Coordinates of C-alpha atoms in Angstrom, one line a residue:
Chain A
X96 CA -50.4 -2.1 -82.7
X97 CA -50.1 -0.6 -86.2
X98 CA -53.0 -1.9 -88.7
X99 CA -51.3 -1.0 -91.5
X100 CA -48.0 -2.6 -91.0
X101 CA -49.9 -5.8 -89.7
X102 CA -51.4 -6.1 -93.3
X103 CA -48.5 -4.9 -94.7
X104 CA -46.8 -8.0 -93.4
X105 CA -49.6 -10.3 -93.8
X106 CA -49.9 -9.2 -98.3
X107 CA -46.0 -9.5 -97.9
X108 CA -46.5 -13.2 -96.6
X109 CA -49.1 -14.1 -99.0
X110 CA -46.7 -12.7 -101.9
X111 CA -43.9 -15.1 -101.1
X112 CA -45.9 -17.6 -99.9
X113 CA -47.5 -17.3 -103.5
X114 CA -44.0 -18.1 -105.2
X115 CA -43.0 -20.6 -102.9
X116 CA -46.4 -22.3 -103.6
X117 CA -45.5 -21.8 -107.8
X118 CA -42.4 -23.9 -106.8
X119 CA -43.1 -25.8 -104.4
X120 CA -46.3 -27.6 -106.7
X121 CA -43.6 -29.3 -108.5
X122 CA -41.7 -30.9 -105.9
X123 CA -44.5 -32.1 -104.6
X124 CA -46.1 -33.4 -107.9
X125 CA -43.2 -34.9 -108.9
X126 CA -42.7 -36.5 -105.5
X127 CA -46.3 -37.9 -105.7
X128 CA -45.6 -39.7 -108.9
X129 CA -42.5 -41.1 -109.1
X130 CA -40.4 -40.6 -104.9
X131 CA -38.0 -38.5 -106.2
X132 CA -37.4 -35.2 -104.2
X133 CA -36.3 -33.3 -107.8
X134 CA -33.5 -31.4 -106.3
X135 CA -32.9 -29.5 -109.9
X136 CA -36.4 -27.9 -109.8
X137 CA -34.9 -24.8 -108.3
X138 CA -33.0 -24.2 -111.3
X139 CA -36.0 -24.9 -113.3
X140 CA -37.5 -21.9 -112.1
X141 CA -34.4 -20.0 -112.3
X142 CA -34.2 -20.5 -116.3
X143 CA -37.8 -19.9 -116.9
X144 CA -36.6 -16.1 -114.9
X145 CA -33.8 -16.2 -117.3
X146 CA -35.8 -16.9 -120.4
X147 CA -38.3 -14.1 -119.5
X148 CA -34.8 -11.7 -119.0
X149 CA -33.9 -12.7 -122.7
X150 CA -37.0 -12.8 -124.0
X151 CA -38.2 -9.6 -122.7
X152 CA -34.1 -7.6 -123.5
X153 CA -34.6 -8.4 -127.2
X154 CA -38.5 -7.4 -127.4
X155 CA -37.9 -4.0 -125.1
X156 CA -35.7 -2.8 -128.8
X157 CA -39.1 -3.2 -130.7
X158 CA -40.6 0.0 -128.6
X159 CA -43.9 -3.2 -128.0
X160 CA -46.0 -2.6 -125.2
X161 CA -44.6 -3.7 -122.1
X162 CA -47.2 -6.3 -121.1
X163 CA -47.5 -7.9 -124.4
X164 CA -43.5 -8.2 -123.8
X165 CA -44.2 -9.5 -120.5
X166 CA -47.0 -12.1 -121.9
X167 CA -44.4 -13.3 -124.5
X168 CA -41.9 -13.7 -122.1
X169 CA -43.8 -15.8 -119.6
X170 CA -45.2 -18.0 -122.3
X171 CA -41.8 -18.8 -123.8
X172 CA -40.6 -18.7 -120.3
X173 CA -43.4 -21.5 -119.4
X174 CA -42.1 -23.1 -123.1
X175 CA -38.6 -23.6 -122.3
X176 CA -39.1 -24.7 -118.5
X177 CA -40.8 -27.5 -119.7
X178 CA -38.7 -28.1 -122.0
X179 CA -35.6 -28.3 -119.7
X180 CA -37.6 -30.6 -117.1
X181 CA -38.9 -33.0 -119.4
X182 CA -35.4 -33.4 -121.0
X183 CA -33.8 -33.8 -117.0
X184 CA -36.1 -36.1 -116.4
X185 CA -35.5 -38.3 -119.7
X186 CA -31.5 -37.4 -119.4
X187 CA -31.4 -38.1 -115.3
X188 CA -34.6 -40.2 -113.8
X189 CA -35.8 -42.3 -116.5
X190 CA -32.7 -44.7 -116.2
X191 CA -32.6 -44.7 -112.5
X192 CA -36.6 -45.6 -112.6
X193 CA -35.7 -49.0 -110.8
X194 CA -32.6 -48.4 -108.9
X195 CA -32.9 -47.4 -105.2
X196 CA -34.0 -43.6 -104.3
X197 CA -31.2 -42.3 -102.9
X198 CA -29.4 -42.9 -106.7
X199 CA -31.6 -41.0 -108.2
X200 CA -31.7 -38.1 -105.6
X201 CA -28.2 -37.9 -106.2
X202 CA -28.7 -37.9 -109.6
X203 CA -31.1 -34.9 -108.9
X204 CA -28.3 -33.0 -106.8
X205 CA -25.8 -33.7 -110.0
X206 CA -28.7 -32.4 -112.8
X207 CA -29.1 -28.7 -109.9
X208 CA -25.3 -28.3 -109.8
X209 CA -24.7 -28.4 -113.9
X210 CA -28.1 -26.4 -114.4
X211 CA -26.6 -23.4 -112.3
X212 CA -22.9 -24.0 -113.7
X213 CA -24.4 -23.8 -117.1
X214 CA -26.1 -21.1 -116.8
X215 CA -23.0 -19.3 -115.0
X216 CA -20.6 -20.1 -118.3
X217 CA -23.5 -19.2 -121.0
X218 CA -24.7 -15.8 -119.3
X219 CA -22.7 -14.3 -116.3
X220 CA -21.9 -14.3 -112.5
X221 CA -23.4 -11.0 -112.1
X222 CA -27.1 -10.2 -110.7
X223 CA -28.5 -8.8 -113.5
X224 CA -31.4 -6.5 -113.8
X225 CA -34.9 -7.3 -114.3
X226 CA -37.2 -4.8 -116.6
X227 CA -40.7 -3.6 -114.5
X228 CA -43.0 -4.7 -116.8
X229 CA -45.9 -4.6 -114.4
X230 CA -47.9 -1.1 -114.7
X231 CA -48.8 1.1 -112.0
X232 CA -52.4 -0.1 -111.3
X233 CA -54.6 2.9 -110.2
X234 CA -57.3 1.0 -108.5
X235 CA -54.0 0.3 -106.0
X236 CA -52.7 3.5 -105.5
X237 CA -55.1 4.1 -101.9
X238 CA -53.5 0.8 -100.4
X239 CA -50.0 1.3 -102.5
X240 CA -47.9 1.1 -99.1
X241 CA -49.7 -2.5 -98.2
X242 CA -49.8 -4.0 -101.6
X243 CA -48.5 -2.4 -105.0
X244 CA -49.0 -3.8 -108.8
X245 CA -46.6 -6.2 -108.6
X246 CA -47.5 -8.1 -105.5
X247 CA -51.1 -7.9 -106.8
X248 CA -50.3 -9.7 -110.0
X249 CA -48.5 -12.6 -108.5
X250 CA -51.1 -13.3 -106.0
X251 CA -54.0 -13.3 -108.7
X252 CA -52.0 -15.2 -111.2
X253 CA -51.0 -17.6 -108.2
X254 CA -54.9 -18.3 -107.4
X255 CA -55.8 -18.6 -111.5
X256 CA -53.4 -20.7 -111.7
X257 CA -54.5 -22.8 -108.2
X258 CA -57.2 -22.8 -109.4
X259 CA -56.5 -24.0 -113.1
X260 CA -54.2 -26.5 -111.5
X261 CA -57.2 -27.9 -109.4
X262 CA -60.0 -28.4 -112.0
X263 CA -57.0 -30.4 -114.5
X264 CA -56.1 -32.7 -111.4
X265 CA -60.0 -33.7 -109.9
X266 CA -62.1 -33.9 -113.1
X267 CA -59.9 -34.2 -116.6
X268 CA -58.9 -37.4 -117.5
X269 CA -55.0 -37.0 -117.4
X270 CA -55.5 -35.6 -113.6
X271 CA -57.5 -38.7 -112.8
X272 CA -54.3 -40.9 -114.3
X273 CA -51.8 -38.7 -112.1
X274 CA -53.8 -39.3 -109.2
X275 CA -54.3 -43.3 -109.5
X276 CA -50.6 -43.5 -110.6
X277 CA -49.5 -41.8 -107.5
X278 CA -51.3 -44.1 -105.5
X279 CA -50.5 -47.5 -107.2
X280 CA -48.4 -47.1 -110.5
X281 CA -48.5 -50.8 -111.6
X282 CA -51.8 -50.8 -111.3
X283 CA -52.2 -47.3 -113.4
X284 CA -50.4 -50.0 -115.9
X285 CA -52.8 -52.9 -116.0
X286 CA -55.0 -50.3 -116.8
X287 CA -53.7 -49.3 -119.7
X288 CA -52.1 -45.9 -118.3
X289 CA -48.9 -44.9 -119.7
X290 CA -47.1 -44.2 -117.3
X291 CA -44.1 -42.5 -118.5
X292 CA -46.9 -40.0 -119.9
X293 CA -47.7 -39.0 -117.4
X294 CA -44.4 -38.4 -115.4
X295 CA -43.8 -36.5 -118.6
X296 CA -47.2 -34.5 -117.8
X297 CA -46.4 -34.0 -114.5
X298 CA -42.9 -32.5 -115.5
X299 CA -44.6 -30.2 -117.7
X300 CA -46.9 -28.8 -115.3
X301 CA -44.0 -28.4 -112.5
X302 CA -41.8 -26.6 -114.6
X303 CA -44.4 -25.0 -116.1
X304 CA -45.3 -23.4 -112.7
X305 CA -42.2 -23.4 -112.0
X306 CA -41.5 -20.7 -114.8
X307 CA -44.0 -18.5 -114.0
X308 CA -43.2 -18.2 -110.7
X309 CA -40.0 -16.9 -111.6
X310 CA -41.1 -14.7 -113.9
X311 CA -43.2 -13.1 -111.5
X312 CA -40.4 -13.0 -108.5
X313 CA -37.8 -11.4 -110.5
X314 CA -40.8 -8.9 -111.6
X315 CA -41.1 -8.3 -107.7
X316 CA -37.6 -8.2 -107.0
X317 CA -36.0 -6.4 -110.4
X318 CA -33.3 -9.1 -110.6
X319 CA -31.4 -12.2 -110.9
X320 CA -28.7 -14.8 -111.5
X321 CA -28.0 -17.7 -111.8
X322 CA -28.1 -18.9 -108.1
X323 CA -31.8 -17.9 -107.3
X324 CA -32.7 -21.3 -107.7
X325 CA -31.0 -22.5 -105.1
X326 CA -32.2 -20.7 -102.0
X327 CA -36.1 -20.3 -103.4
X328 CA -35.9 -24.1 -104.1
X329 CA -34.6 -25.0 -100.5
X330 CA -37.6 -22.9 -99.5
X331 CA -40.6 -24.3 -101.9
X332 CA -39.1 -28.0 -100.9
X333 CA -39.2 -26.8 -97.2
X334 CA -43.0 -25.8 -97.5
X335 CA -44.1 -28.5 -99.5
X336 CA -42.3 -31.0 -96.8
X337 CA -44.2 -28.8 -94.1
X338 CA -47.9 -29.0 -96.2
X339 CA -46.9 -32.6 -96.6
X340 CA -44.8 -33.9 -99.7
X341 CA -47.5 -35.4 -101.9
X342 CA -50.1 -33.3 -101.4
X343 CA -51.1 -30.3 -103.4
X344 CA -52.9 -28.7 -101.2
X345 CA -50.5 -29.7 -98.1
X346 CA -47.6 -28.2 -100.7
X347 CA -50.0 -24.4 -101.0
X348 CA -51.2 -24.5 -97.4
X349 CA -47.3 -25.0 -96.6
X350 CA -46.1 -22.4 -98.6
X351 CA -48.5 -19.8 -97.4
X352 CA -47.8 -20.9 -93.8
X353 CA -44.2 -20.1 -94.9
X354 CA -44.3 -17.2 -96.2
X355 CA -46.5 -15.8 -93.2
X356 CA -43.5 -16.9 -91.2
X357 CA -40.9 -15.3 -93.0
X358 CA -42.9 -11.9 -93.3
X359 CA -44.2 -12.0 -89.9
X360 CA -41.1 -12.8 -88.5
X361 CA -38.9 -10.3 -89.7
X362 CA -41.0 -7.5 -90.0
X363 CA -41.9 -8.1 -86.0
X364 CA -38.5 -9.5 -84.6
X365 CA -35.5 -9.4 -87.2
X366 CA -34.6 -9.5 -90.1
X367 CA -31.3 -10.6 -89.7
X368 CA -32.8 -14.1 -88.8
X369 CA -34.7 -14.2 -92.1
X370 CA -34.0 -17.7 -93.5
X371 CA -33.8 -19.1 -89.8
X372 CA -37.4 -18.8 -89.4
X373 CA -38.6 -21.2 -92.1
X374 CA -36.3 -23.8 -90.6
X375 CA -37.3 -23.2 -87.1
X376 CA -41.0 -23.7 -88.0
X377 CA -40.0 -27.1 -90.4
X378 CA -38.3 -28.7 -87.0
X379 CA -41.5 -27.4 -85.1
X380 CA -44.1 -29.0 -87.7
X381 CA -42.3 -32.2 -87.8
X382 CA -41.5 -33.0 -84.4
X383 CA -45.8 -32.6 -83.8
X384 CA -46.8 -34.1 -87.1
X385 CA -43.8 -36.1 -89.0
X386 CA -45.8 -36.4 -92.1
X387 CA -46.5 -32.5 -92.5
X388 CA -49.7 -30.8 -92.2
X389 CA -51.6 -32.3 -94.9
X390 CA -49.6 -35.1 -95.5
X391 CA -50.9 -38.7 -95.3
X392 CA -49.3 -41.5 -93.1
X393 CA -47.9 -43.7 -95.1
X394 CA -49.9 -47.1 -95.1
X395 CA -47.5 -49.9 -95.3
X396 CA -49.3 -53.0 -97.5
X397 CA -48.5 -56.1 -96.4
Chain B
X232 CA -57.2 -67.2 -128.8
X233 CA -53.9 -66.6 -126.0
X234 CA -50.8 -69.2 -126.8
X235 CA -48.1 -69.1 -124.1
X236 CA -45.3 -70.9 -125.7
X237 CA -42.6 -72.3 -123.1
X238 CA -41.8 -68.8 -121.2
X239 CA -39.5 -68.3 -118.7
X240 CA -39.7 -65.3 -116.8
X241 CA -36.9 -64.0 -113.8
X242 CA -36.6 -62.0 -111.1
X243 CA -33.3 -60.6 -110.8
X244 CA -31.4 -63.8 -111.3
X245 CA -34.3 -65.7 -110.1
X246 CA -36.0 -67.9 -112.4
X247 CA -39.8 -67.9 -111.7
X248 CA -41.1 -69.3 -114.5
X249 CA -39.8 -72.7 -116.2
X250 CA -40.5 -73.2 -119.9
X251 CA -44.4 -72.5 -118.9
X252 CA -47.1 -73.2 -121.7
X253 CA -50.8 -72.5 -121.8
X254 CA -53.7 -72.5 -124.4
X255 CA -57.0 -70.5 -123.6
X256 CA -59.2 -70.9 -126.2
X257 CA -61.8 -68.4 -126.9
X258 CA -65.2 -68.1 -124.5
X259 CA -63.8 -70.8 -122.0
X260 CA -62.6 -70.3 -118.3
X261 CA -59.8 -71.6 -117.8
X262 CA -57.9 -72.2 -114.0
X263 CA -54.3 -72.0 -113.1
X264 CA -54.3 -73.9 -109.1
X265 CA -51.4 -74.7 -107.3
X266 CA -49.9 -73.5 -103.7
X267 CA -48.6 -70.3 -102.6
X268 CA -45.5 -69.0 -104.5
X269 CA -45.9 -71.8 -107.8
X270 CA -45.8 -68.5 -110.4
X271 CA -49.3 -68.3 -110.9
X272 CA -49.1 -64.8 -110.1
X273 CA -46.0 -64.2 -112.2
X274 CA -47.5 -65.9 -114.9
X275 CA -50.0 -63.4 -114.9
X276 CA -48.0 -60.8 -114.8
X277 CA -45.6 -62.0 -117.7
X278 CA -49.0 -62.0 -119.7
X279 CA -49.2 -58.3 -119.3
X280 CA -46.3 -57.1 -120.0
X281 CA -45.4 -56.0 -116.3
X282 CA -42.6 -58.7 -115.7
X283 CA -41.7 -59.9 -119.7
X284 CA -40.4 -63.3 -120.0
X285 CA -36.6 -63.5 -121.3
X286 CA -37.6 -66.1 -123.6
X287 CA -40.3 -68.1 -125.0
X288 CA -43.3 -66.2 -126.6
X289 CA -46.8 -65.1 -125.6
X290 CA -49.6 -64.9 -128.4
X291 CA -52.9 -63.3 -128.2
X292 CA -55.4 -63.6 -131.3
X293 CA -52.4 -64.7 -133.2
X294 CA -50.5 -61.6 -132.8
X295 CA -47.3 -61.3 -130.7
X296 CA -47.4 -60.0 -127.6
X297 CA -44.3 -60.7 -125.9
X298 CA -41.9 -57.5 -124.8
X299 CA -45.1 -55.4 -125.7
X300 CA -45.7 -52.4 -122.8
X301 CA -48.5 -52.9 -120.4
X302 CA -51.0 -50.0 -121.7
X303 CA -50.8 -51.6 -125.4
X304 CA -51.6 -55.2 -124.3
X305 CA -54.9 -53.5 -122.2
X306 CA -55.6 -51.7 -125.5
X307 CA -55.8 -55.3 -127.2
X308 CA -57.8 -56.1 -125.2
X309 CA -56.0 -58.4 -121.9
X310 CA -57.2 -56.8 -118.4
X311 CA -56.0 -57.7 -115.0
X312 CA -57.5 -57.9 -111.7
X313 CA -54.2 -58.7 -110.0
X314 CA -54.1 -60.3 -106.4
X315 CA -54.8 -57.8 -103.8
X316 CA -57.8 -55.9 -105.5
X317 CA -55.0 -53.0 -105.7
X318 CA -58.4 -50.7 -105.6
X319 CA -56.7 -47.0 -106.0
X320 CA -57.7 -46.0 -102.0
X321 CA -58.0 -42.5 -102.8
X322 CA -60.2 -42.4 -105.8
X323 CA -63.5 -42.6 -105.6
X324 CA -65.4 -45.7 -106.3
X325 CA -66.6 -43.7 -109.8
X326 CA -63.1 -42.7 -110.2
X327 CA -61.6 -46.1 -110.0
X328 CA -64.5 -47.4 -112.1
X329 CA -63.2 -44.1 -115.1
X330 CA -59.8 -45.2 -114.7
X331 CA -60.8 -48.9 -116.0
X332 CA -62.2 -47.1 -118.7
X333 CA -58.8 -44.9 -119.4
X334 CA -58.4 -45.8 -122.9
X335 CA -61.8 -45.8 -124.1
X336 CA -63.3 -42.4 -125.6
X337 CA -66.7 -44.0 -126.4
X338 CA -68.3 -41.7 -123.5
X339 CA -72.1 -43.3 -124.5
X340 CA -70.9 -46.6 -124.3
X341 CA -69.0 -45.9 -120.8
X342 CA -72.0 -44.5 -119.5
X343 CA -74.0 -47.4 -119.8
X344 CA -71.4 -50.1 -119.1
X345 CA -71.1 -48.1 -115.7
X346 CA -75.0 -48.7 -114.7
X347 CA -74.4 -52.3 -116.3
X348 CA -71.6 -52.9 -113.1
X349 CA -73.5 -51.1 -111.0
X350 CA -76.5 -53.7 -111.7
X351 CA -74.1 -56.5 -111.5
X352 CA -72.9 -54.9 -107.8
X353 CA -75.5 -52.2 -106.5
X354 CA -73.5 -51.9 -103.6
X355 CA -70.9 -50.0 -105.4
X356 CA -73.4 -47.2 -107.1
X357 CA -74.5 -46.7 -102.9
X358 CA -70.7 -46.1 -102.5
X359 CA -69.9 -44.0 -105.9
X360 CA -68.5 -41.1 -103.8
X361 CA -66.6 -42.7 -101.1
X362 CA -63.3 -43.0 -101.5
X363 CA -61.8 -46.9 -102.5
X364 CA -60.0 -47.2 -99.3
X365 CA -62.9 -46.9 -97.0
X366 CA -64.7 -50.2 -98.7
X367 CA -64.4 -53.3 -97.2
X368 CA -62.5 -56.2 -98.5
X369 CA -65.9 -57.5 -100.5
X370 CA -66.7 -54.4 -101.6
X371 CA -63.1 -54.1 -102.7
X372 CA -62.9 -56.8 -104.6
X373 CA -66.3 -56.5 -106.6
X374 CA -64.6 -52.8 -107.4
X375 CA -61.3 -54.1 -108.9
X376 CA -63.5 -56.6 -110.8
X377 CA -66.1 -54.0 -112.0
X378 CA -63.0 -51.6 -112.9
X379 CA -61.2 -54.3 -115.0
X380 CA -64.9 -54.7 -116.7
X381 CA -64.8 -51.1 -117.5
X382 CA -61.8 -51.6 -119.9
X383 CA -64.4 -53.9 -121.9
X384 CA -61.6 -56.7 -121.6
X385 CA -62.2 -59.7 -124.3
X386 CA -60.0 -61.7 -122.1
X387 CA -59.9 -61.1 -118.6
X388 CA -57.3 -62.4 -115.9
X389 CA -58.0 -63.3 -112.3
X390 CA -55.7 -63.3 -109.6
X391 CA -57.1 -65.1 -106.5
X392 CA -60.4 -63.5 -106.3
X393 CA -61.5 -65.3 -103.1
X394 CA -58.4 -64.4 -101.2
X395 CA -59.5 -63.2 -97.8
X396 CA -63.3 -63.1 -98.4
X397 CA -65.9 -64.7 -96.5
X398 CA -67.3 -67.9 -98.0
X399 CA -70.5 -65.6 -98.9
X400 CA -69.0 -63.0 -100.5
X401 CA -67.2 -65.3 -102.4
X402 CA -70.0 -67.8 -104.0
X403 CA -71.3 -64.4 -105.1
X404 CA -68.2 -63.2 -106.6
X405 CA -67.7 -66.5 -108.7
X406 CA -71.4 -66.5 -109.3
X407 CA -70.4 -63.2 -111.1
X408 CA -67.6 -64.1 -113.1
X409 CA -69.6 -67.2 -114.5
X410 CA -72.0 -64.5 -115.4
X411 CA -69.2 -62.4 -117.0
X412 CA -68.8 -65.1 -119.4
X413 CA -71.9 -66.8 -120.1
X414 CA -73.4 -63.4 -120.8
X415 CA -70.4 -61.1 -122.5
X416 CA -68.6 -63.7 -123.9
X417 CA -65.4 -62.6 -121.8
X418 CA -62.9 -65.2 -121.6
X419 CA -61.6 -65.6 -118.5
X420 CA -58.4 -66.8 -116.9
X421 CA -58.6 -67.6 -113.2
X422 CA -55.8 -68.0 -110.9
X423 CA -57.0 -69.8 -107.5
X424 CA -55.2 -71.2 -104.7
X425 CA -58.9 -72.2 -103.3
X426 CA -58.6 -75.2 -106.3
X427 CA -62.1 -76.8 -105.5
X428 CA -64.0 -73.4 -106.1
X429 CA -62.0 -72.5 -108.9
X430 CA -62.4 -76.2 -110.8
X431 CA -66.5 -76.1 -110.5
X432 CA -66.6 -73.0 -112.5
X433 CA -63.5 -73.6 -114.9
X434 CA -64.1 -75.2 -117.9
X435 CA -60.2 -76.7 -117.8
X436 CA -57.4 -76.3 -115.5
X437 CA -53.6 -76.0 -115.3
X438 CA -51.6 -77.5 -111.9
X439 CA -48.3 -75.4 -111.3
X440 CA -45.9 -76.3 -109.0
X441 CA -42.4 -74.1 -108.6
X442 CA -42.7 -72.7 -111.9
X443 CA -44.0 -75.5 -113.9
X444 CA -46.9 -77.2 -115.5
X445 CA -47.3 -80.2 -113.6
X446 CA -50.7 -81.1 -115.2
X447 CA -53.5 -80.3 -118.1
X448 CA -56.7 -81.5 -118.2
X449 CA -60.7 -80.7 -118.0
X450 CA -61.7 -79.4 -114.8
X451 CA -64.0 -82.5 -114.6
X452 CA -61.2 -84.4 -114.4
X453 CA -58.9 -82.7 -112.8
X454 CA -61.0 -83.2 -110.0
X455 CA -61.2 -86.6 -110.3
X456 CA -57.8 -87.0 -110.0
X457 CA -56.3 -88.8 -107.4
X458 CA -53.0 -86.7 -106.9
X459 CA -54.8 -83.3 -107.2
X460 CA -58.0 -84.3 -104.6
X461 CA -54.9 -84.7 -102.3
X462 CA -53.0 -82.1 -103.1
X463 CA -55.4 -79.2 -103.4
X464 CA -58.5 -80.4 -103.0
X465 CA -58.0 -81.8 -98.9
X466 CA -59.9 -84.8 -99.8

């Protein structure tokens, strides 16, 4: 057994596991506070990639240090992915508040499909290249075969922004609201929550994760179009259904648990199967525990 | 000090409330008894804004209240305690007590109104870390009480209180609201089914039946009366 390779793997799950976890923390957030599986969250992410690409194209002509480019671009990245899901959920959700789930899932599958034709028309078809912004760390180079700059950044970002992420939710006042109006939202009300603040919080901080994790993957990968999206956002939506939708930890345990999958399976049986093995592991989760690892069975009130 | 002027609230295309008008004057406890399903509830939920009434209007301190959202009616000062306890089961019993609190910013003030429910039920600073859902239904109920008190409420609305308690619990929960109001001033609007507990602490009562106002009076008399003793009092 090679050491080496093992660890190779094991960074190389963490790494996607990381992105999948960016992602998948707004489906499950979202799904927390208002039932809706936000099936245009994918494409989220795939605009905040797309504002870091044009962001970071027209500041590469000013000769400006490449991570201040890259800092800029995540920040307007972060900007405009919030932007885009607070306005879906205004344009898409807010009406279909009342109306039965499935409406407003479908509702979710229309607001994906123009996201990605949209961005089709206004840029291009074509997989377009992604600037390396990330420097060659030196402190990396004696482990550069197991873990190089790159995958280093996005798995400390991903646990500064865990951990950011876990310190709003349990002690600030706005995470408190999220919390109680994911449990009982009409009570949240007679409280004098706001609700609709704080779906519009809770779309902020998706998308805003959302955006960064995009940024960061296109970093890894050096490009993109319009349909990443897609096949990430099947993938974040199938960890956080294996974590347990609802949870945020279930939705990061999930995600890792994912990735591991992915890495460990190709890089020890094949990689043609890639994409086979998240699904394979979904079925096997939810067959033994319906409600996902994390995830809490569903008390009916009578 | 709240004037409901002939409401009529719907659910879908049915009509739950019928032309429903009710005075509470400021400092007094007022009770709204009748059987399961009159509207009490919905009457109590047209007050805060979570199912408006299509017409008629709903006055509190002589300003307008009908249509308004639920969070600005709280912040005037109208809190609910709506039937069920509806305790947030994952929140701790500190947490549920901070989100009663939600709109306030007076952190001093919070402190000390927290020790003050915590004097009222000591049970409930034993169980400040536990999560809501592991009380029992006792516990539960003095929780969604203490939360509402949190929000500092000048009027405060009751919906069925005793509902599933034992007798104990619930002479001690009553005791408690009469406390509420002798002491703070709250005003209080309590919705009973249980009709004799609710007329020995109310000053005057409302009888609802399917959507109406059948009856007005003093709780004194109200208790005297023939039709209600055999209606909902089982003498």
């Amino acid at each position: 057994m090679d050491h080496s390779y093992f660890f190779e793997l094991f960074l190389g799950g963490m790494t996607r596991g990381s992105i999948y976890a960016l992602i998948a923390l707004g489906y499950t957030m979202v799904y927390g506070i208002i039932k809706l599986i936000n099936f245009a969250h994918g494409e989220i992410y795939m605009i905040g990639a797309f504002t870091a690409l044009i962001v970071s194209s027209v500041l590469g002509f000013t000769g400006m240090n490449p991570i201040l480019i890259l800092a800029i671009a995540s920040v307007l990245a972060i900007f405009f992915s919030s932007a885009y899901g607070t306005t879906m959920e205004k344009i898409a959700y807010k009406p279909l508040r009342e109306a039965p789930r499935l409406s407003a899932l479908i509702s979710a599958i229309g607001m994906s499909m123009f996201l990605q034709n949209y961005v089709l028309l206004a840029q291009t078809p074509d997989f377009l290249p992604f600037p390396d912004m990330i420097p060659d760390f030196k402190f990396l180079q004696p482990i550069n075969k197991i873990l190089n700059s790159t995958q280093f950044v996005i798995l400390v970002t991903t646990a500064i922004v865990m951990i950011l992420l876990t310190i709003l939710i349990k002690f600030t006042k706005i995470g408190k609201a999220m919390r109680a109006t994911s449990q009982d939202a009409k009570m949240a009300q007679l409280l004098g929550i706001n609700i609709n603040k704080v779906i519009t919080v809770t779309f902020i901080i998706g998308s805003a994760t959302a955006a960064i994790g995009g940024v960061l993957i296109s970093s890894h990968t050096g490009q993109l179009n319009y349909y990443i999206g897609f096949i990430a956002g099947i993938k974040a939506f199938v960890a956080a259904v294996l974590g347990g939708i609802g949870s945020i930890p279930g939705a990061v345990l999930g995600s890792f648990v994912l990735g591991w999958t992915e890495s460990f399976g190709t890089g020890y049986i094949s990689s043609d199967y890639e994409d086979v093995f998240a699904f394979i592991f979904l079925i096997i989760i939810l067959i033994f525990r319906p409600s996902g690892i994390l995830g809490r069975k569903q008390n009916d009130k009578v | 000090m709240l004037r409901i002027e002939n409401i009529k609230t719907f659910y879908g295309n049915i009509q739950a409330l019928q032309d429903v008008s009710i005075e509470v004057k400021k400092g007094e406890i007022i009770t709204l008894i009748g059987a399961n399903g009159a509207g009490k509830s919905t009457t109590l939920m047209s007050i805060s804004g979570i199912e408006p009434p299509r017409s008629g209007k709903i006055f509190f301190e002589d300003q307008d209240i009908t249509g308004m959202d639920p969070d600005k009616i709280v912040s005037l000062g109208i809190v609910q305690v709506p039937e069920g306890r509806r305790i947030f089961p994952f929140l701790t019993v500190r947490e549920n007590l901070d989100m009663g609190a939600f709109l306030r910013t007076d952190k001093e003030e919070i402190k000390k109104d927290i020790e003050y429910v915590y004097s009222l039920f000591p049970l409930l600073a034993e169980r400040k870390n536990q999560p809501g859902g592991t009380l029992s239904g006792g516990e539960q109920q003095m929780l969604a009480i203490s939360r509402a008190l949190m929000a500092k409420p000048k009027l405060l609305l009751l919906d069925e209180p005793s509902l599933g308690l034992a007798p104990i619990i619930v002479q001690q929960i009553m005791d408690i609201i009469k406390k509420v109001n002798t002491e703070n001033k709250t005003t209080i609007f309590l919705v009973e089914q249980n009709a004799n507990l609710a007329l020995k602490i109310a000053d005057r009562g409302y009888v609802m039946e399917t959507g109406r106002i059948t009856m007005k009076d003093t709780a004194k008399a109200l208790q005297q009366n023939e039709e209600v003793k055999k209606a909902y009092l089982g003498i």
